[in-house]
C-alpha positions as a Markdown table, in Angstrom:
| # | Residue | x | y | z |
|---|---|---|---|---|
| 1 | Met | 30.1 | -77.7 | 25.5 |
| 2 | Ser | 31.4 | -80.3 | 27.1 |
| 3 | Ala | 32.8 | -82.3 | 24.9 |
| 4 | Leu | 36.6 | -82.6 | 25.7 |
| 5 | Pro | 39.0 | -80.4 | 22.6 |
| 6 | Ile | 41.5 | -82.7 | 20.0 |
| 7 | Ala | 45.4 | -81.1 | 20.5 |
| 8 | Ile | 47.5 | -81.1 | 17.2 |
| 9 | Ser | 51.0 | -81.1 | 17.5 |
| 10 | Met | 52.9 | -78.5 | 14.8 |
| 11 | Gly | 55.2 | -81.1 | 14.4 |
| 12 | Asp | 58.7 | -80.1 | 12.0 |
| 13 | Ala | 58.1 | -76.4 | 11.3 |
| 14 | Ala | 61.3 | -76.9 | 8.5 |
| 15 | Gly | 58.2 | -79.7 | 7.2 |
| 16 | Ile | 54.5 | -78.5 | 5.8 |
| 17 | Gly | 53.1 | -80.6 | 9.6 |
| 18 | Pro | 51.6 | -76.8 | 9.3 |
| 19 | Glu | 50.5 | -76.2 | 6.1 |
| 20 | Ile | 48.7 | -79.2 | 6.4 |
| 21 | Ile | 47.6 | -78.4 | 9.3 |
| 22 | Ala | 46.4 | -75.0 | 8.0 |
| 23 | Lys | 44.8 | -76.8 | 5.0 |
| 24 | Ala | 42.7 | -78.8 | 7.1 |
| 25 | Tyr | 41.6 | -75.8 | 8.5 |
| 26 | Gln | 40.6 | -74.3 | 5.6 |
| 27 | Ala | 39.0 | -77.5 | 3.6 |
| 28 | Glu | 37.5 | -79.1 | 6.8 |
| 29 | Pro | 36.9 | -76.4 | 9.1 |
| 30 | Ala | 33.6 | -78.9 | 10.9 |
| 31 | Leu | 35.8 | -81.6 | 11.2 |
| 32 | Leu | 38.4 | -78.9 | 13.2 |
| 33 | Gln | 35.8 | -76.9 | 14.9 |
| 34 | Gly | 37.0 | -77.8 | 18.8 |
| 35 | Cys | 40.4 | -78.9 | 17.9 |
| 36 | Phe | 43.3 | -76.9 | 18.3 |
| 37 | Val | 47.6 | -76.1 | 17.5 |
| 38 | Val | 49.9 | -76.6 | 19.8 |
| 39 | Gly | 52.6 | -74.7 | 18.4 |
| 40 | Asp | 54.3 | -71.3 | 17.5 |
| 41 | Leu | 51.7 | -68.8 | 16.4 |
| 42 | Gly | 54.2 | -67.3 | 14.0 |
| 43 | Leu | 54.9 | -70.3 | 12.0 |
| 44 | Val | 51.6 | -71.2 | 12.4 |
| 45 | Arg | 51.3 | -68.5 | 10.9 |
| 46 | Arg | 53.5 | -68.4 | 8.1 |
| 47 | Ala | 51.8 | -71.5 | 7.2 |
| 48 | Thr | 48.6 | -69.4 | 6.5 |
| 49 | Thr | 50.5 | -67.3 | 4.1 |
| 50 | Leu | 50.7 | -70.9 | 1.7 |
| 51 | Leu | 46.8 | -71.1 | 1.5 |
| 52 | Pro | 45.2 | -70.8 | -2.1 |
| 53 | Gly | 41.8 | -68.2 | -1.4 |
| 54 | Val | 41.6 | -66.8 | 2.2 |
| 55 | Pro | 43.3 | -68.5 | 4.5 |
| 56 | Pro | 41.7 | -69.1 | 7.9 |
| 57 | Ala | 41.8 | -66.1 | 11.0 |
| 58 | Leu | 44.1 | -67.6 | 14.1 |
| 59 | Ala | 43.2 | -67.2 | 17.7 |
| 60 | Arg | 45.4 | -67.9 | 20.7 |
| 61 | Ile | 44.1 | -69.4 | 23.4 |
| 62 | Ala | 46.0 | -70.0 | 27.1 |
| 63 | Ser | 44.3 | -73.3 | 27.9 |
| 64 | Ala | 42.9 | -76.8 | 25.8 |
| 65 | Arg | 39.4 | -75.1 | 27.4 |
| 66 | Asp | 39.9 | -71.9 | 25.4 |
| 67 | Val | 39.2 | -72.9 | 22.2 |
| 68 | Trp | 35.4 | -73.1 | 22.9 |
| 69 | Gln | 35.3 | -69.0 | 22.6 |
| 70 | Val | 37.1 | -68.9 | 19.2 |
| 71 | Pro | 35.0 | -68.5 | 16.4 |
| 72 | Pro | 34.5 | -70.9 | 13.2 |
| 73 | Arg | 37.4 | -71.2 | 10.4 |
| 74 | Cys | 40.1 | -69.5 | 12.8 |
| 75 | Ile | 43.1 | -71.5 | 14.3 |
| 76 | Pro | 43.0 | -72.0 | 17.7 |
| 77 | Val | 46.8 | -71.8 | 19.3 |
| 78 | Leu | 48.4 | -72.8 | 22.5 |
| 79 | Gln | 52.3 | -71.4 | 22.3 |
| 80 | Pro | 53.7 | -73.8 | 25.0 |
| 81 | Asn | 57.0 | -71.1 | 24.6 |
| 82 | Ala | 57.9 | -68.8 | 23.9 |
| 83 | Asp | 58.3 | -67.4 | 19.9 |
| 84 | Thr | 60.7 | -69.8 | 18.3 |
| 85 | Ala | 62.5 | -67.3 | 15.7 |
| 86 | Ala | 61.8 | -69.2 | 12.3 |
| 87 | Met | 64.2 | -71.1 | 10.8 |
| 88 | Pro | 64.3 | -72.3 | 6.7 |
| 89 | Tyr | 61.9 | -74.9 | 5.3 |
| 90 | Gly | 63.5 | -77.8 | 4.3 |
| 91 | Ala | 66.2 | -77.6 | 6.7 |
| 92 | Val | 67.7 | -80.2 | 10.1 |
| 93 | Ser | 67.7 | -77.7 | 12.9 |
| 94 | Ala | 67.5 | -78.2 | 16.8 |
| 95 | Ala | 65.4 | -75.6 | 17.3 |
| 96 | Ala | 62.8 | -77.3 | 15.0 |
| 97 | Gly | 63.5 | -80.4 | 16.1 |
| 98 | Arg | 63.1 | -79.2 | 19.9 |
| 99 | Leu | 59.6 | -77.6 | 19.6 |
| 100 | Ala | 58.4 | -80.1 | 17.6 |
| 101 | Ala | 59.5 | -82.9 | 20.6 |
| 102 | Asp | 57.6 | -79.6 | 23.8 |
| 103 | Cys | 54.9 | -79.5 | 21.2 |
| 104 | Val | 54.3 | -82.7 | 21.9 |
| 105 | Val | 55.1 | -83.6 | 25.6 |
| 106 | Trp | 52.8 | -81.0 | 26.0 |
| 107 | Gly | 49.8 | -82.5 | 24.0 |
| 108 | Ala | 50.3 | -86.2 | 26.0 |
| 109 | Arg | 50.7 | -85.0 | 29.5 |
| 110 | Ala | 47.2 | -82.5 | 28.9 |
| 111 | Ala | 45.8 | -85.9 | 27.2 |
| 112 | Leu | 47.7 | -88.0 | 30.5 |
| 113 | Arg | 45.2 | -84.9 | 32.7 |
| 114 | Gly | 42.5 | -85.7 | 30.7 |
| 115 | Asp | 42.5 | -82.4 | 29.5 |
| 116 | Val | 41.6 | -83.5 | 26.2 |
| 117 | Ala | 40.0 | -86.4 | 24.3 |
| 118 | Ala | 42.8 | -87.1 | 21.6 |
| 119 | Leu | 46.6 | -85.9 | 20.3 |
| 120 | Val | 46.9 | -85.8 | 16.1 |
| 121 | Thr | 51.1 | -85.6 | 15.9 |
| 122 | Ala | 52.2 | -83.1 | 13.2 |
| 123 | Pro | 55.2 | -85.1 | 10.9 |
| 124 | Val | 58.4 | -84.6 | 13.1 |
| 125 | His | 62.1 | -84.9 | 11.0 |
| 126 | Lys | 64.3 | -88.0 | 13.1 |
| 127 | Glu | 67.2 | -86.6 | 12.7 |
| 128 | Ala | 65.7 | -82.4 | 13.6 |
| 129 | Leu | 64.7 | -84.8 | 17.4 |
| 130 | Ala | 68.7 | -85.9 | 17.4 |
| 131 | Ala | 69.9 | -82.9 | 16.8 |
| 132 | Ala | 68.8 | -81.1 | 19.5 |
| 133 | Gly | 68.7 | -83.9 | 21.7 |
| 134 | Val | 65.5 | -85.8 | 23.0 |
| 135 | Pro | 66.5 | -89.6 | 23.1 |
| 136 | Tyr | 63.7 | -90.6 | 21.3 |
| 137 | Pro | 63.3 | -91.5 | 18.0 |
| 138 | Gly | 59.8 | -90.9 | 17.0 |
| 139 | His | 57.3 | -89.4 | 18.8 |
| 140 | Thr | 55.9 | -93.2 | 19.3 |
| 141 | Glu | 58.3 | -93.7 | 22.0 |
| 142 | Leu | 58.2 | -90.6 | 23.0 |
| 143 | Leu | 55.0 | -90.8 | 24.0 |
| 144 | Gln | 55.7 | -94.6 | 24.9 |
| 145 | Ala | 58.3 | -92.6 | 27.8 |
| 146 | Glu | 55.7 | -89.6 | 29.0 |
| 147 | Ala | 52.5 | -92.8 | 29.5 |
| 148 | Ala | 55.1 | -94.9 | 31.9 |
| 149 | Ala | 56.3 | -91.6 | 33.6 |
| 150 | His | 52.6 | -90.6 | 34.2 |
| 151 | Ala | 51.9 | -93.8 | 35.7 |
| 152 | Gly | 54.6 | -94.2 | 37.4 |
| 153 | Arg | 56.2 | -97.3 | 35.4 |
| 154 | Pro | 59.4 | -97.8 | 34.1 |
| 155 | Val | 58.9 | -98.0 | 29.9 |
| 156 | Ala | 59.1 | -101.9 | 30.1 |
| 157 | Glu | 55.7 | -102.2 | 31.3 |
| 158 | Met | 54.2 | -99.2 | 29.1 |
| 159 | Pro | 54.7 | -101.6 | 26.1 |
| 160 | Val | 53.3 | -99.5 | 22.5 |
| 161 | Arg | 52.6 | -100.7 | 18.9 |
| 162 | Met | 52.4 | -99.1 | 15.5 |
| 163 | Met | 49.5 | -99.4 | 13.5 |
| 164 | Leu | 49.6 | -97.7 | 10.2 |
| 165 | Ala | 45.2 | -97.7 | 8.5 |
| 166 | Asn | 43.6 | -96.5 | 5.4 |
| 167 | Pro | 40.7 | -97.9 | 4.5 |
| 168 | Glu | 41.5 | -100.9 | 3.0 |
| 169 | Leu | 44.1 | -102.7 | 5.3 |
| 170 | Arg | 45.1 | -102.1 | 9.1 |
| 171 | Thr | 48.9 | -103.4 | 10.1 |
| 172 | Val | 50.6 | -103.6 | 13.2 |
| 173 | Leu | 53.6 | -104.2 | 14.0 |
| 174 | Val | 56.2 | -106.2 | 16.4 |
| 175 | Ser | 58.8 | -104.0 | 16.2 |
| 176 | Ile | 59.1 | -100.2 | 15.1 |
| 177 | His | 62.0 | -97.9 | 15.1 |
| 178 | Val | 65.0 | -100.2 | 14.9 |
| 179 | Ala | 67.1 | -101.5 | 12.4 |
| 180 | Leu | 66.4 | -104.3 | 10.4 |
| 181 | Arg | 69.0 | -106.3 | 11.9 |
| 182 | Ala | 68.5 | -105.5 | 15.2 |
| 183 | Ala | 64.5 | -106.2 | 14.0 |
| 184 | Leu | 64.6 | -110.1 | 13.1 |
| 185 | Asp | 65.6 | -110.4 | 16.7 |
| 186 | Ala | 62.7 | -108.3 | 18.2 |
| 187 | Val | 60.6 | -111.4 | 16.5 |
| 188 | Thr | 60.3 | -113.2 | 20.2 |
| 189 | Tyr | 58.1 | -115.2 | 21.7 |
| 190 | Asp | 56.9 | -112.6 | 23.7 |
| 191 | Asn | 56.7 | -109.9 | 21.3 |
| 192 | Val | 54.7 | -111.6 | 19.2 |
| 193 | Leu | 52.4 | -112.5 | 21.9 |
| 194 | Gln | 52.1 | -109.3 | 24.0 |
| 195 | Thr | 51.7 | -107.5 | 20.1 |
| 196 | Leu | 49.0 | -110.5 | 19.3 |
| 197 | Arg | 47.3 | -109.0 | 22.7 |
| 198 | Ile | 47.6 | -105.7 | 22.3 |
| 199 | Thr | 45.5 | -105.6 | 18.9 |
| 200 | His | 43.3 | -107.8 | 20.0 |
| 201 | Ala | 42.8 | -106.2 | 22.5 |
| 202 | Ala | 42.6 | -102.2 | 20.7 |
| 203 | Leu | 40.8 | -103.5 | 18.5 |
| 204 | Ala | 38.3 | -105.1 | 19.9 |
| 205 | Ala | 36.9 | -101.4 | 21.4 |
| 206 | Val | 37.4 | -100.0 | 17.9 |
| 207 | Leu | 35.5 | -102.5 | 16.5 |
| 208 | Gly | 33.1 | -103.7 | 18.9 |
| 209 | His | 33.7 | -107.4 | 18.2 |
| 210 | Ala | 36.9 | -109.7 | 18.7 |
| 211 | Pro | 38.5 | -108.6 | 15.2 |
| 212 | Arg | 40.2 | -111.1 | 12.8 |
| 213 | Ile | 44.4 | -111.4 | 13.1 |
| 214 | Ala | 46.4 | -112.1 | 10.2 |
| 215 | Val | 50.2 | -113.3 | 11.2 |
| 216 | Ala | 53.0 | -113.0 | 9.0 |
| 217 | Gly | 55.6 | -114.9 | 8.7 |
| 218 | Leu | 59.5 | -113.4 | 9.2 |
| 219 | Asn | 61.4 | -115.4 | 6.6 |
| 220 | Pro | 60.1 | -116.0 | 2.5 |
| 221 | His | 56.8 | -118.5 | 2.1 |
| 222 | Ala | 56.6 | -118.4 | 5.9 |
| 223 | Gly | 60.2 | -120.0 | 6.3 |
| 224 | Glu | 58.3 | -122.9 | 3.9 |
| 225 | Gly | 58.2 | -125.7 | 6.7 |
| 226 | Gly | 61.9 | -125.0 | 8.1 |
| 227 | Leu | 63.8 | -124.5 | 4.9 |
| 228 | Phe | 64.7 | -120.7 | 4.7 |
| 229 | Gly | 64.2 | -120.2 | 8.1 |
| 230 | Arg | 63.2 | -121.3 | 11.3 |
| 231 | Glu | 61.4 | -118.7 | 13.2 |
| 232 | Glu | 57.8 | -119.6 | 12.3 |
| 233 | Ile | 57.7 | -123.1 | 13.8 |
| 234 | Glu | 59.6 | -122.4 | 17.2 |
| 235 | Thr | 58.6 | -118.6 | 17.3 |
| 236 | Ile | 56.3 | -117.2 | 16.4 |
| 237 | Ala | 53.5 | -120.9 | 16.3 |
| 238 | Pro | 53.9 | -121.0 | 19.8 |
| 239 | Ala | 53.1 | -117.3 | 20.3 |
| 240 | Leu | 49.9 | -117.8 | 17.8 |
| 241 | Ala | 48.5 | -121.1 | 20.0 |
| 242 | Gln | 49.2 | -119.7 | 23.1 |
| 243 | Ala | 46.8 | -116.2 | 21.9 |
| 244 | Arg | 44.9 | -118.9 | 20.5 |
| 245 | Ala | 44.6 | -120.1 | 24.2 |
| 246 | Glu | 43.7 | -116.9 | 25.6 |
| 247 | Gly | 40.4 | -116.3 | 22.6 |
| 248 | Ile | 42.2 | -114.6 | 20.6 |
| 249 | Asp | 40.8 | -114.7 | 17.0 |
| 250 | Ala | 44.6 | -115.4 | 15.3 |
| 251 | Gln | 45.6 | -117.5 | 13.3 |
| 252 | Gly | 48.9 | -117.7 | 11.3 |
| 253 | Pro | 52.1 | -117.5 | 9.7 |
| 254 | Phe | 51.6 | -117.0 | 6.5 |
| 255 | Ala | 53.5 | -116.2 | 3.6 |
| 256 | Pro | 54.1 | -112.4 | 3.8 |
| 257 | Asp | 53.9 | -111.5 | 0.1 |
| 258 | Thr | 50.1 | -112.8 | 0.3 |
| 259 | Val | 48.5 | -112.4 | 3.6 |
| 260 | Phe | 48.2 | -108.6 | 3.1 |
| 261 | Met | 46.3 | -109.4 | -0.2 |
| 262 | Arg | 44.5 | -111.2 | 1.5 |
| 263 | Ala | 44.2 | -108.6 | 4.4 |
| 264 | Arg | 42.3 | -106.0 | 2.2 |
| 265 | Thr | 39.2 | -108.4 | 0.1 |
| 266 | Gly | 38.7 | -108.3 | 3.8 |
| 267 | Ala | 39.7 | -111.9 | 5.3 |
| 268 | Phe | 41.3 | -110.0 | 8.1 |
| 269 | Asp | 39.8 | -106.9 | 9.9 |
| 270 | Val | 44.1 | -106.4 | 10.9 |
| 271 | Val | 47.8 | -108.3 | 9.8 |
| 272 | Val | 50.4 | -107.8 | 12.5 |
| 273 | Ala | 53.6 | -107.8 | 10.9 |
| 274 | Met | 56.8 | -108.5 | 12.3 |
| 275 | Tyr | 59.5 | -105.6 | 11.2 |
| 276 | His | 58.5 | -102.0 | 10.2 |
| 277 | Asp | 58.4 | -102.2 | 6.3 |
| 278 | Gln | 56.8 | -104.9 | 6.0 |
| 279 | Gly | 53.9 | -104.0 | 7.0 |
| 280 | Leu | 54.3 | -100.1 | 6.9 |
| 281 | Ile | 54.8 | -100.9 | 2.6 |
| 282 | Pro | 52.1 | -102.8 | 1.8 |
| 283 | Val | 50.0 | -99.7 | 3.5 |
| 284 | Lys | 51.9 | -97.0 | 2.2 |
| 285 | Tyr | 51.5 | -98.2 | -1.1 |
| 286 | Leu | 47.5 | -98.6 | -0.9 |
| 287 | Gly | 48.2 | -94.1 | -0.8 |
| 288 | Val | 49.7 | -91.9 | 2.0 |
| 289 | Glu | 46.7 | -89.5 | 0.9 |
| 290 | Gln | 44.1 | -91.6 | 2.9 |
| 291 | Gly | 46.7 | -93.6 | 5.7 |
| 292 | Val | 46.2 | -93.3 | 9.8 |
| 293 | Asn | 49.4 | -94.0 | 12.0 |
| 294 | Val | 47.9 | -95.0 | 15.5 |
| 295 | Thr | 49.2 | -95.8 | 18.5 |
| 296 | Leu | 48.5 | -98.3 | 19.8 |
| 297 | Gly | 48.4 | -99.3 | 24.0 |
| 298 | Leu | 48.6 | -95.8 | 25.7 |
| 299 | Pro | 46.7 | -94.5 | 28.0 |
| 300 | Leu | 45.9 | -92.2 | 25.1 |
| 301 | Val | 44.2 | -91.6 | 22.3 |
| 302 | Arg | 47.4 | -90.1 | 19.5 |
| 303 | Thr | 47.2 | -90.3 | 15.9 |
| 304 | Ser | 49.0 | -89.0 | 13.3 |
| 305 | Pro | 49.4 | -89.4 | 9.1 |
| 306 | Asp | 51.2 | -91.7 | 7.5 |
| 307 | His | 54.1 | -89.6 | 6.0 |
| 308 | Gly | 57.0 | -87.5 | 6.7 |
| 309 | Thr | 57.6 | -83.8 | 6.6 |
| 310 | Ala | 58.2 | -84.2 | 3.0 |
| 311 | Phe | 61.4 | -81.4 | 3.4 |
| 312 | Asp | 61.7 | -81.4 | -0.8 |
| 313 | Ile | 58.1 | -80.0 | -0.5 |
| 314 | Ala | 58.3 | -77.9 | 2.0 |
| 315 | Gly | 57.4 | -74.4 | 2.0 |
| 316 | Thr | 55.9 | -75.2 | -1.4 |
| 317 | Gly | 53.1 | -74.6 | -1.6 |
| 318 | Gln | 52.0 | -78.2 | -2.9 |
| 319 | Ala | 51.3 | -80.5 | 0.9 |
| 320 | Asp | 48.1 | -82.6 | 1.0 |
| 321 | Ala | 46.4 | -82.5 | 3.7 |
| 322 | Arg | 44.4 | -85.9 | 3.4 |
| 323 | Ser | 46.4 | -87.8 | 5.4 |
| 324 | Leu | 46.0 | -86.0 | 8.5 |
| 325 | Val | 42.0 | -84.6 | 7.9 |
| 326 | Glu | 41.4 | -88.7 | 7.9 |
| 327 | Ala | 44.2 | -88.6 | 11.3 |
| 328 | Leu | 41.6 | -85.9 | 13.0 |
| 329 | Arg | 38.7 | -88.4 | 11.7 |
| 330 | Met | 40.3 | -91.6 | 13.3 |
| 331 | Ala | 41.1 | -89.8 | 16.9 |
| 332 | Arg | 37.5 | -89.0 | 16.6 |
| 333 | Gln | 36.5 | -91.9 | 16.7 |
| 334 | Leu | 39.0 | -93.6 | 19.6 |
| 335 | Ala | 38.0 | -91.2 | 21.4 |
| 336 | Arg | 34.4 | -92.8 | 22.0 |
| 337 | Ala | 35.0 | -96.4 | 21.7 |
């Protein structure tokens, strides 16, 4: 088989990552054909005991290309490290953080080498990453650093953005995992314009046409003509004007409390939001079971479920794999674009 496989990093083994992966293999064997898990064989096997009915079998593989030798309805697992001792579910663990980071790094490097078509990442826990000494708060920043190192460029020259998408709404964020006070400072002319350029390029490839981009204001009512702040007038509008001069179909800034509804009803293809929660709350409110996180700007395809490690239900068998399934569908679509 000539197509490249897709790697799925296991995520934090104390959370629901291994469980939703096993459930995805059980529920969607055709979609998962040609995919393999980067993780610990024993911890993936532990997750299969949470499944109803007959769980999928497991097969250990030594390289990405070995996935094509694995029988259908079987979970191929590539283990980059020595066996990891089982950690308790629902608890922050440096061991789980280190394993999760190592799996993401392996998958990222495989994608950057061209050994896999895409990387789908199960959820990691930011406290566990920090406990393991990982110098990045999450997937996006870690992948950005790996891509920059692969290209031999400074991280600043590898700008990336987070996109959250479901069948009803797409949002792209100007800033990602920073404190809200820092996010306000990140609303600069350069950052807004760079976000518009990245969004335009990425979605044009997926949609087959220039995306219609709406831009949310930072302040209530998009500043109300300067009454509630001048960022819209002095920063966002000039960046929009430059983007339009470059041929980008970008409109706004619009009042952030209504622009997402307009996009949901088809007026726009995507909304650029000024900070993390402004853009993520509307998408997640519509249902995390269909939401997908996509990293834009990377020289590789990376998607993930639109939820976290769910420590509160880890190990109970209650985890819902639908967001991971949608992330896999999106990865296949983007890999073909």
